[in-house]
């Protein structure tokens, strides 16, 4: 056993174990880093929660009146408390999952977009370029709905200070499948038809109508979600093919044109009998390998300023195994050179 250098006090260790923020941090890491792309887990969990909520709601009838002399209490107090706790817990879980699914977004910043031209989407907003992207949460979503415009958004845009930020809706697949199979609408339907009334003439018909309505609602949401997902995949394939055709028909011929050398000999004297001579070379492909990089001015200037002020030579330092942060935002721009003594083949 290694020697303990310093042991934490008992009170500090107990407070660390009982701190709910550690559990919430672990839960957020599991939700964000775990591979939830498989829809089987969401389908099984949604069907299981539906069955559990159906049983709990059907057995959560109100307590019999106290002045009923001939009535007998069928359920104990503990069983009623457990069933009601399950009903309320599953209802809160369904509402929380629905709100989280609708409000989860991913932030993208468009550094090269014109700050004076607003993008044609309500998801875009102008933010400070030096500020860190805000995390998406239901409370922030409600705050943006209550106060959509602030003093900074009404100020005149500055291209050196402001940038457009796009909040793209990015729900988890398991959250979306749970929303389709066990959402707030399903909880509302169960609450409207269950528990059964004691004087209901056709209780089996009521339960059948409830299940049929739930199946129709779930099938409609799942079909809508699958069609929407398929539309997004089809659009991405079409955009990829359009860019491929653009590269094949326009970009690549300009980058690597097929050329050949042509030499022409012409006599300037009109009285001479020298014939004109034309020599044509073999067609070859001109490969242009030069390119020009464009840095991100908002990030590279801030990161390179401390290095210039320090004056430390980088040659004496060990090579870094990580990608420099300045290179992450570089782009490529093809430079075209004029052909002087070559003709391009049609």
XYZ file of C-alpha atoms in Angstrom:
346
model
C 0.000 0.000 0.000
C 1.509 3.368 -0.943
C 2.297 5.846 1.772
C -0.349 8.523 2.315
C 1.091 11.996 2.030
C -1.987 13.884 3.119
C -5.383 12.464 4.016
C -8.496 14.554 3.556
C -10.548 15.262 6.660
C -13.504 12.987 7.306
C -16.024 15.801 6.948
C -14.608 16.795 3.566
C -14.701 13.204 2.321
C -18.316 12.787 3.437
C -19.339 16.051 1.791
C -17.633 14.899 -1.418
C -19.538 11.623 -1.394
C -22.852 13.356 -0.736
C -22.287 16.127 -3.274
C -24.960 15.813 -6.003
C -22.884 17.810 -8.487
C -20.485 14.880 -8.893
C -23.375 12.627 -9.827
C -24.746 15.212 -12.253
C -21.296 15.619 -13.815
C -20.993 11.853 -14.233
C -24.495 11.684 -15.723
C -23.784 14.473 -18.214
C -20.534 12.777 -19.262
C -22.369 9.494 -19.784
C -25.034 11.173 -21.904
C -22.558 13.113 -24.015
C -19.766 10.560 -24.455
C -21.662 7.270 -24.521
C -22.528 5.881 -27.941
C -26.317 6.272 -27.971
C -26.633 5.984 -31.735
C -28.315 2.593 -31.499
C -32.091 3.008 -31.480
C -32.709 -0.433 -29.960
C -31.969 0.844 -26.460
C -34.427 3.717 -26.866
C -37.134 1.424 -28.257
C -36.803 -1.133 -25.461
C -36.679 1.542 -22.769
C -39.687 3.363 -24.225
C -41.837 0.227 -24.410
C -40.819 -0.781 -20.887
C -41.688 2.641 -19.467
C -45.044 2.539 -21.266
C -45.925 -0.809 -19.702
C -44.752 0.281 -16.242
C -46.670 3.561 -16.382
C -49.799 1.743 -17.599
C -49.747 -0.643 -14.627
C -48.931 2.110 -12.140
C -51.604 4.467 -13.450
C -54.255 1.735 -13.556
C -53.624 0.907 -9.877
C -53.337 4.496 -8.637
C -57.028 5.008 -7.917
C -58.117 7.503 -5.313
C -58.616 6.282 -1.765
C -62.180 5.233 -0.814
C -64.242 7.745 1.152
C -63.905 7.559 4.931
C -67.688 7.586 5.544
C -68.244 4.425 3.479
C -69.401 1.909 6.085
C -69.728 -1.073 3.768
C -66.574 -0.397 1.752
C -63.275 -2.157 2.342
C -59.821 -0.849 1.554
C -58.204 -3.130 -1.034
C -54.809 -1.489 -1.104
C -52.530 -0.644 1.703
C -51.193 2.828 2.275
C -47.638 1.821 1.385
C -48.641 0.313 -1.937
C -50.591 3.444 -2.853
C -47.624 5.626 -1.927
C -45.225 3.546 -4.057
C -47.566 3.515 -7.050
C -48.165 7.267 -6.903
C -44.423 7.873 -6.615
C -43.827 5.770 -9.748
C -46.522 7.677 -11.634
C -45.163 11.084 -10.687
C -41.558 10.035 -11.300
C -42.258 8.680 -14.783
C -44.335 11.746 -15.633
C -41.545 14.112 -14.601
C -39.035 11.977 -16.525
C -41.151 12.147 -19.698
C -41.529 15.928 -19.477
C -37.821 16.418 -18.719
C -36.795 14.225 -21.637
C -39.157 16.115 -23.947
C -37.776 19.504 -22.917
C -34.180 18.263 -23.207
C -34.852 16.823 -26.662
C -36.361 20.052 -27.942
C -33.738 22.382 -26.475
C -30.471 20.496 -27.098
C -28.421 22.391 -29.673
C -24.865 22.524 -30.977
C -23.181 25.900 -31.535
C -21.262 26.792 -34.690
C -19.510 30.100 -35.363
C -19.168 31.447 -38.891
C -15.992 33.529 -38.865
C -15.929 34.203 -42.600
C -19.584 35.292 -42.873
C -20.432 38.943 -43.442
C -21.434 40.423 -40.101
C -23.638 43.040 -41.771
C -25.814 40.423 -43.498
C -27.995 38.393 -41.155
C -28.388 34.705 -42.094
C -31.874 33.677 -43.120
C -32.590 31.528 -40.072
C -33.919 32.314 -36.581
C -31.188 30.114 -35.069
C -28.448 32.646 -35.881
C -27.494 35.372 -33.437
C -24.627 37.829 -33.153
C -22.153 37.202 -30.332
C -18.792 38.514 -29.218
C -15.923 36.732 -30.878
C -13.897 36.615 -27.651
C -16.722 35.053 -25.648
C -16.996 31.298 -25.174
C -20.034 29.513 -26.683
C -22.902 29.267 -24.224
C -24.072 25.805 -23.222
C -27.575 24.779 -24.245
C -30.003 24.239 -21.374
C -33.760 24.608 -20.844
C -33.271 27.592 -18.531
C -31.157 29.405 -21.125
C -33.762 28.569 -23.770
C -36.521 30.119 -21.645
C -34.339 33.157 -20.920
C -33.770 33.696 -24.646
C -37.516 33.461 -25.272
C -38.307 36.020 -22.558
C -35.523 38.456 -23.523
C -34.724 37.763 -27.191
C -32.900 41.062 -27.744
C -30.329 42.771 -25.591
C -28.261 45.945 -25.826
C -25.463 44.104 -27.639
C -27.804 42.687 -30.280
C -29.206 46.164 -30.998
C -25.769 47.761 -31.326
C -24.094 48.347 -34.657
C -22.182 45.227 -35.785
C -18.401 45.334 -35.787
C -16.544 42.826 -37.968
C -13.517 42.837 -35.658
C -15.552 42.194 -32.530
C -18.738 40.307 -33.490
C -19.400 37.037 -35.264
C -22.489 35.059 -36.250
C -23.256 31.996 -34.124
C -25.607 29.295 -35.408
C -27.441 27.064 -32.900
C -28.243 23.816 -34.723
C -30.800 21.446 -33.208
C -28.904 18.281 -32.260
C -30.964 15.824 -30.161
C -29.610 12.488 -29.003
C -31.052 9.482 -30.878
C -32.077 7.754 -27.652
C -33.812 10.908 -26.387
C -35.646 11.272 -29.687
C -36.829 7.657 -29.645
C -37.968 8.011 -26.018
C -39.865 11.162 -26.988
C -41.627 9.224 -29.764
C -42.550 6.227 -27.580
C -42.946 7.759 -24.115
C -43.395 11.503 -24.258
C -45.569 14.053 -22.476
C -48.452 13.286 -24.869
C -48.443 9.616 -23.813
C -48.508 10.592 -20.143
C -51.442 12.922 -20.823
C -53.423 10.174 -22.582
C -52.845 7.758 -19.705
C -53.887 10.419 -17.203
C -57.126 11.142 -19.098
C -58.390 7.546 -19.389
C -56.829 5.850 -16.355
C -57.530 4.801 -13.643
C -60.867 3.255 -14.525
C -63.968 4.549 -12.815
C -65.758 2.177 -10.463
C -69.040 2.571 -12.381
C -67.533 2.254 -15.854
C -69.899 -0.010 -17.855
C -67.196 -1.112 -20.312
C -63.756 -1.033 -18.644
C -62.141 -3.333 -21.216
C -63.236 -1.041 -24.070
C -61.726 1.955 -22.255
C -58.385 0.182 -21.835
C -58.444 -0.947 -25.482
C -59.146 2.595 -26.684
C -56.289 3.896 -24.542
C -53.815 1.372 -25.940
C -55.020 1.949 -29.510
C -54.590 5.707 -29.127
C -51.086 5.223 -27.729
C -50.104 2.912 -30.607
C -51.383 5.400 -33.198
C -49.583 8.309 -31.515
C -46.289 6.403 -31.199
C -46.430 5.067 -34.766
C -47.108 8.539 -36.135
C -44.175 10.076 -34.267
C -41.770 7.244 -35.164
C -42.779 7.389 -38.838
C -42.394 11.165 -38.900
C -38.968 10.965 -37.257
C -37.755 8.218 -39.624
C -38.890 10.177 -42.686
C -37.241 13.343 -41.387
C -33.984 11.456 -40.752
C -34.131 9.902 -44.209
C -34.684 13.329 -45.754
C -31.579 14.674 -44.011
C -29.465 11.757 -45.230
C -30.786 12.139 -48.790
C -30.029 15.866 -48.776
C -26.485 15.220 -47.559
C -25.945 12.666 -50.345
C -27.264 15.116 -52.947
C -25.032 17.916 -51.632
C -22.040 15.577 -51.662
C -22.759 14.566 -55.256
C -23.194 18.203 -56.315
C -19.823 19.114 -54.820
C -18.254 16.047 -56.449
C -19.584 17.060 -59.867
C -18.413 20.630 -59.294
C -14.914 19.411 -58.423
C -14.814 17.013 -61.374
C -16.120 19.427 -64.002
C -14.731 22.771 -62.812
C -12.124 22.603 -60.051
C -9.969 19.704 -61.240
C -9.728 20.910 -64.878
C -8.506 24.291 -63.622
C -6.079 22.750 -61.155
C -4.652 20.125 -63.516
C -5.281 21.241 -67.117
C -4.085 19.149 -70.073
C -1.593 21.263 -72.067
C 1.025 20.816 -74.793
C 3.940 22.888 -76.057
C 3.580 24.454 -79.500
C 6.440 26.099 -81.426
C 5.762 28.282 -84.496
C 8.376 29.612 -86.957
C 7.193 32.385 -89.311
C 9.182 34.228 -92.000
C 8.870 38.025 -91.956
C 10.150 38.543 -95.509
C 7.442 38.421 -98.145
C 9.817 37.496 -100.991
C 11.375 34.441 -99.374
C 10.043 30.960 -100.002
C 10.565 29.695 -96.465
C 7.533 27.764 -95.268
C 6.009 28.260 -91.872
C 6.954 25.524 -89.408
C 4.664 24.420 -86.572
C 5.874 21.862 -84.036
C 3.365 20.382 -81.594
C 4.464 18.613 -78.453
C 2.917 15.712 -76.557
C -0.130 16.572 -74.417
C 0.731 16.512 -70.718
C -1.137 17.246 -67.508
C -0.039 20.362 -65.667
C 0.016 19.716 -61.929
C -0.217 22.813 -59.773
C 0.884 22.064 -56.261
C 1.061 25.543 -54.770
C -1.600 26.753 -52.391
C -2.089 29.659 -50.046
C -3.301 29.334 -46.479
C -5.726 31.733 -44.817
C -5.602 31.981 -41.046
C -8.420 32.871 -38.716
C -7.718 36.509 -37.765
C -9.853 36.351 -34.624
C -7.885 33.485 -33.072
C -4.414 33.524 -34.602
C -3.671 37.140 -33.675
C -4.553 36.568 -30.024
C -2.472 33.393 -29.807
C 0.536 34.791 -31.647
C 0.665 38.067 -29.677
C 2.024 36.513 -26.427
C 4.657 34.648 -28.439
C 5.833 37.863 -30.095
C 6.004 39.677 -26.768
C 7.944 36.922 -25.055
C 10.669 36.759 -27.712
C 11.474 33.137 -26.945
C 12.987 31.228 -29.842
C 11.019 28.177 -30.838
C 14.005 26.367 -32.351
C 15.354 25.299 -28.981
C 12.091 23.787 -27.801
C 11.077 20.169 -28.197
C 8.716 19.384 -31.058
C 5.100 19.266 -29.974
C 3.072 16.129 -30.565
C -0.201 18.060 -30.709
C -1.667 19.975 -33.595
C -1.049 23.727 -33.166
C -4.227 25.592 -32.378
C -3.507 28.130 -35.079
C -3.581 25.426 -37.763
C -7.029 24.244 -36.872
C -8.671 27.207 -38.532
C -6.550 27.332 -41.672
C -8.141 26.892 -45.061
C -6.754 26.238 -48.528
C -6.964 28.592 -51.466
C -5.806 27.477 -54.901
C -3.630 29.930 -56.830
C -3.821 29.870 -60.593
C -0.814 30.813 -62.719
C -1.062 32.080 -66.314
C 0.284 29.880 -69.081
C 2.652 31.814 -71.308
C 3.969 29.427 -73.960
C 1.404 26.662 -73.599
C -2.027 26.160 -75.049
C -4.762 24.304 -73.229
C -6.526 21.492 -75.039
C -10.279 21.791 -75.391
